[in-house]
Short mmCIF file of C-alpha atoms in Angstrom, two decimals:
data_model
loop_
_atom_site.label_atom_id
_atom_site.label_comp_id
_atom_site.label_asym_id
_atom_site.label_seq_id
_atom_site.Cartn_x
_atom_site.Cartn_y
_atom_site.Cartn_z
CA ASP A 620 7.18 -7.40 0.91
CA ILE A 621 3.52 -4.96 0.55
CA GLN A 622 1.98 -4.95 -2.98
CA MET A 623 0.13 -2.32 -4.10
CA THR A 624 -2.98 -2.37 -6.37
CA GLN A 625 -4.35 0.32 -8.62
CA SER A 626 -7.22 0.80 -9.87
CA PRO A 627 -8.56 1.27 -12.91
CA SER A 628 -5.36 0.00 -14.76
CA SER A 629 -6.85 2.48 -17.65
CA LEU A 630 -9.19 5.02 -17.56
CA SER A 631 -10.43 7.43 -20.30
CA ALA A 632 -11.76 11.13 -19.61
CA SER A 633 -12.44 14.45 -21.17
CA VAL A 634 -10.70 17.97 -20.61
CA GLY A 635 -12.40 19.65 -17.27
CA ASP A 636 -13.36 16.34 -16.27
CA ARG A 637 -12.77 15.45 -12.21
CA VAL A 638 -10.92 12.01 -12.34
CA THR A 639 -10.16 9.66 -9.21
CA ILE A 640 -7.23 6.83 -9.17
CA THR A 641 -7.53 4.57 -6.07
CA CYS A 642 -4.29 2.71 -4.78
CA ARG A 643 -4.95 -0.06 -2.15
CA ALA A 644 -1.96 -1.36 -0.34
CA SER A 645 -1.97 -5.09 0.76
CA GLN A 646 -1.71 -4.05 4.77
CA SER A 647 -1.72 -1.02 6.31
CA ILE A 648 0.59 1.94 5.70
CA SER A 649 -0.48 4.65 7.55
CA SER A 650 -0.17 7.69 5.37
CA TYR A 651 3.25 6.77 3.88
CA LEU A 652 2.31 6.62 0.30
CA ASN A 653 3.47 9.26 -2.55
CA TRP A 654 1.81 9.91 -5.84
CA TYR A 655 4.06 10.39 -9.09
CA GLN A 656 2.99 10.87 -12.60
CA GLN A 657 4.80 9.70 -15.95
CA LYS A 658 4.68 10.75 -19.33
CA PRO A 659 5.96 8.21 -22.13
CA GLY A 660 9.66 8.68 -22.35
CA LYS A 661 10.22 10.58 -19.71
CA ALA A 662 11.00 9.95 -15.52
CA PRO A 663 8.34 9.67 -13.16
CA LYS A 664 7.40 13.20 -11.76
CA LEU A 665 6.50 13.40 -7.55
CA LEU A 666 2.78 14.85 -7.31
CA ILE A 667 2.22 14.17 -3.49
CA TYR A 668 3.71 12.28 -0.41
CA ALA A 669 2.67 11.38 2.49
CA ALA A 670 -0.62 10.93 0.66
CA SER A 671 -2.09 14.45 1.14
CA SER A 672 1.24 16.62 0.79
CA LEU A 673 1.32 18.29 -2.42
CA GLN A 674 4.97 18.94 -3.71
CA SER A 675 6.14 22.13 -4.73
CA GLY A 676 5.21 23.91 -8.05
CA VAL A 677 2.05 20.80 -8.83
CA PRO A 678 -1.03 22.17 -9.68
CA SER A 679 -3.58 22.59 -6.73
CA ARG A 680 -5.85 20.42 -8.84
CA PHE A 681 -4.00 17.71 -8.02
CA SER A 682 -5.20 16.39 -4.32
CA GLY A 683 -4.72 13.05 -2.46
CA SER A 684 -6.30 11.55 0.13
CA GLY A 685 -6.38 8.28 2.43
CA SER A 686 -5.02 6.43 5.39
CA GLY A 687 -4.04 2.84 6.05
CA THR A 688 -4.91 0.56 3.18
CA ASP A 689 -6.99 3.03 0.80
CA PHE A 690 -6.19 5.79 -0.83
CA THR A 691 -7.14 7.98 -3.91
CA LEU A 692 -5.88 11.02 -5.95
CA THR A 693 -8.02 13.51 -7.86
CA ILE A 694 -7.31 15.70 -10.22
CA SER A 695 -10.01 17.85 -9.72
CA SER A 696 -10.32 19.19 -13.20
CA LEU A 697 -8.26 17.35 -16.30
CA GLN A 698 -6.22 20.02 -18.14
CA PRO A 699 -4.45 18.75 -21.48
CA GLU A 700 -1.31 18.02 -19.92
CA ASP A 701 -2.62 15.76 -17.64
CA PHE A 702 -2.76 13.12 -19.73
CA ALA A 703 -0.36 10.04 -18.58
CA THR A 704 0.20 7.60 -16.55
CA TYR A 705 -0.21 7.51 -12.66
CA CYS A 706 1.74 5.15 -10.19
CA CYS A 707 1.43 5.01 -6.37
CA GLN A 708 4.30 3.85 -3.68
CA GLN A 709 4.61 2.80 -0.37
CA SER A 710 7.34 4.43 1.66
CA TYR A 711 6.14 2.00 4.75
CA SER A 712 8.76 -0.21 4.61
CA THR A 713 11.07 -1.43 2.60
CA PRO A 714 11.30 -2.66 -0.78
CA TYR A 715 9.42 0.72 -1.59
CA THR A 716 7.03 -1.10 -3.89
CA PHE A 717 4.86 0.94 -6.76
CA GLY A 718 1.61 0.53 -8.14
CA GLN A 719 1.58 -0.69 -11.36
CA GLY A 720 0.28 2.19 -12.70
CA THR A 721 -3.42 4.04 -14.18
CA ASN A 722 -2.75 5.00 -17.67
CA LEU A 723 -5.23 8.11 -18.02
CA GLU A 724 -6.11 8.62 -21.54
CA ILE A 725 -8.21 11.48 -23.70
CA LYS A 726 -11.83 10.29 -24.53
CA GLN B 1496 18.26 23.05 -8.50
CA VAL B 1497 19.56 19.47 -8.13
CA GLN B 1498 20.21 17.29 -10.97
CA LEU B 1499 21.11 13.68 -11.61
CA GLN B 1500 22.09 12.54 -15.12
CA GLU B 1501 22.61 8.58 -14.90
CA SER B 1502 25.30 7.31 -17.60
CA GLY B 1503 26.71 3.64 -18.91
CA PRO B 1504 26.73 0.99 -21.13
CA GLY B 1505 23.41 0.67 -22.96
CA LEU B 1506 24.19 -3.05 -23.85
CA VAL B 1507 25.15 -5.76 -21.60
CA LYS B 1508 25.87 -9.37 -22.56
CA PRO B 1509 24.02 -12.13 -20.70
CA SER B 1510 26.16 -13.56 -17.25
CA GLU B 1511 27.90 -10.10 -17.07
CA THR B 1512 27.80 -7.41 -14.64
CA LEU B 1513 25.69 -3.97 -15.26
CA SER B 1514 26.86 -0.88 -13.92
CA LEU B 1515 25.77 2.22 -13.89
CA THR B 1516 27.04 5.74 -12.54
CA CYS B 1517 24.56 8.55 -11.13
CA THR B 1518 26.34 12.21 -11.46
CA VAL B 1519 24.49 14.73 -9.02
CA SER B 1520 24.88 18.69 -9.55
CA GLY B 1521 23.55 21.29 -7.77
CA GLY B 1522 23.82 19.69 -4.99
CA SER B 1523 25.92 17.25 -2.60
CA VAL B 1524 25.20 13.52 -1.95
CA THR B 1525 26.62 14.19 1.49
CA SER B 1526 23.61 16.20 2.38
CA SER B 1527 21.40 15.33 5.35
CA SER B 1528 18.06 13.95 5.13
CA TYR B 1529 18.73 12.38 1.55
CA TYR B 1530 18.91 9.37 0.18
CA TRP B 1531 20.34 8.39 -3.19
CA SER B 1532 18.54 5.23 -5.20
CA TRP B 1533 18.23 3.17 -7.98
CA ILE B 1534 14.74 2.41 -9.98
CA ARG B 1535 14.31 0.74 -12.93
CA GLN B 1536 11.09 -0.22 -15.45
CA PRO B 1537 11.07 -3.01 -17.88
CA PRO B 1538 9.66 -2.11 -21.46
CA GLY B 1539 6.11 -1.64 -20.97
CA LYS B 1540 5.85 -2.28 -17.44
CA GLY B 1541 5.68 -0.42 -13.81
CA LEU B 1542 8.59 0.47 -11.57
CA GLU B 1543 10.91 -1.59 -9.63
CA TYR B 1544 12.47 -0.21 -6.31
CA ILE B 1545 16.45 -1.70 -7.06
CA GLY B 1546 17.92 -0.07 -3.71
CA TYR B 1547 19.19 2.78 -2.28
CA ILE B 1548 22.31 4.28 -0.12
CA TYR B 1549 23.06 6.96 2.68
CA TYR B 1550 26.46 9.23 1.88
CA SER B 1551 27.63 7.16 5.05
CA GLY B 1552 27.54 4.33 3.37
CA SER B 1553 24.33 3.20 4.73
CA THR B 1554 22.49 0.12 1.91
CA SER B 1555 18.56 -0.51 1.34
CA TYR B 1556 18.47 -3.40 -1.37
CA SER B 1557 14.96 -4.97 -2.91
CA PRO B 1558 14.88 -9.07 -1.26
CA SER B 1559 14.81 -10.01 -4.95
CA LEU B 1560 17.58 -8.16 -6.54
CA LYS B 1561 19.43 -8.42 -3.39
CA SER B 1562 21.97 -11.11 -4.03
CA ARG B 1563 22.94 -9.40 -7.18
CA VAL B 1564 23.16 -5.90 -6.34
CA THR B 1565 25.46 -3.42 -4.88
CA VAL B 1566 25.18 0.33 -4.62
CA SER B 1567 28.14 2.58 -3.79
CA VAL B 1568 28.94 6.20 -3.17
CA ASP B 1569 31.69 8.14 -4.15
CA THR B 1570 31.42 11.99 -2.01
CA SER B 1571 34.62 12.97 -4.00
CA LYS B 1572 33.04 12.39 -7.40
CA ASN B 1573 29.53 13.52 -6.43
CA GLN B 1574 28.44 10.30 -7.39
CA PHE B 1575 26.74 7.20 -6.91
CA SER B 1576 26.80 3.83 -8.66
CA LEU B 1577 24.85 0.49 -9.48
CA LYS B 1578 26.04 -3.00 -10.02
CA LEU B 1579 23.82 -5.34 -11.04
CA THR B 1580 25.46 -8.98 -11.52
CA SER B 1581 24.96 -12.08 -13.47
CA VAL B 1582 22.44 -10.17 -15.69
CA THR B 1583 20.03 -11.80 -18.06
CA ALA B 1584 17.34 -10.62 -20.51
CA ALA B 1585 14.27 -9.65 -17.31
CA ASP B 1586 17.31 -7.55 -16.39
CA THR B 1587 16.14 -5.10 -19.84
CA ALA B 1588 14.89 -2.02 -18.44
CA VAL B 1589 14.85 1.88 -18.35
CA TYR B 1590 16.88 2.40 -15.08
CA TYR B 1591 16.56 5.78 -13.34
CA CYS B 1592 18.50 7.24 -10.33
CA ALA B 1593 16.50 9.12 -7.81
CA ARG B 1594 16.92 11.29 -4.61
CA VAL B 1595 15.04 10.30 -1.41
CA ARG B 1596 14.04 12.91 0.66
CA GLU B 1597 13.60 11.83 4.14
CA GLU B 1598 11.22 14.23 6.42
CA VAL B 1599 9.88 13.70 9.93
CA GLY B 1600 6.24 12.60 10.17
CA PRO B 1601 4.11 11.15 13.00
CA SER B 1602 5.30 9.27 16.10
CA ASN B 1603 9.33 9.80 15.45
CA ARG B 1604 8.21 7.93 11.29
CA TYR B 1605 10.19 9.11 8.62
CA TYR B 1606 8.46 9.81 4.80
CA TYR B 1607 10.45 8.66 2.38
CA TYR B 1608 9.62 10.67 -1.35
CA MET B 1609 11.56 10.61 -4.61
CA ASP B 1610 11.73 13.92 -5.54
CA VAL B 1611 14.20 14.28 -8.18
CA TRP B 1612 14.74 11.92 -10.43
CA GLY B 1613 17.42 11.60 -13.61
CA LYS B 1614 16.13 11.07 -17.07
CA GLY B 1615 16.83 7.87 -17.31
CA THR B 1616 19.01 5.31 -19.30
CA THR B 1617 17.81 2.03 -20.88
CA VAL B 1618 19.94 -1.10 -20.55
CA THR B 1619 19.90 -3.71 -22.84
CA VAL B 1620 20.92 -7.60 -21.81
CA SER B 1621 21.42 -9.07 -24.92
CA SER B 1622 24.42 -11.05 -26.53
#
């Protein structure tokens, strides 16, 4: 299985901050990387697919980049509704493994 | 707008079989370019891929669960289902069904991403 490792595991930030979350794959996965947002008690929501493609309806302050083994999710200006857990997932090969998640908290 | 809804028992006894169904509304399980998947999340932990099915019956399962998992589809009811046998407390989790979209990428490979999710259902394994 391909292992996905996110950093940091948790992050404190303020409204208006620029935030970057990193995801690293245990082997090259080209651009087969998705990002999800999950709020407490809710299902995950797709934000980014194919490493950098913004899902329809997702605000443009979210962006993704990277290829190979190293990827980033950037939120350009944090809004109150962005405080949540963010999770990466590889779709290069089954099983489609997820990262452990990054909990983004209000500072 | 496609919606997914999980249903099934919230409590299962150890060694028994967990059975869940996902009902698809606003779309069809026979739509091309879509697969239908199950994911779970143990309390306080991350997401775990269980497997997926295409309407033709083609399946993919996580190797760690493959010996105990069956995913099936009922096109007449527009549903797909999960069966997990010989459950233990470690199978206690929120179980999600999700639609997997297939999109052509470079070099004739395909991108896969979970674009629609059910709300999730909590399953507790306990006697």
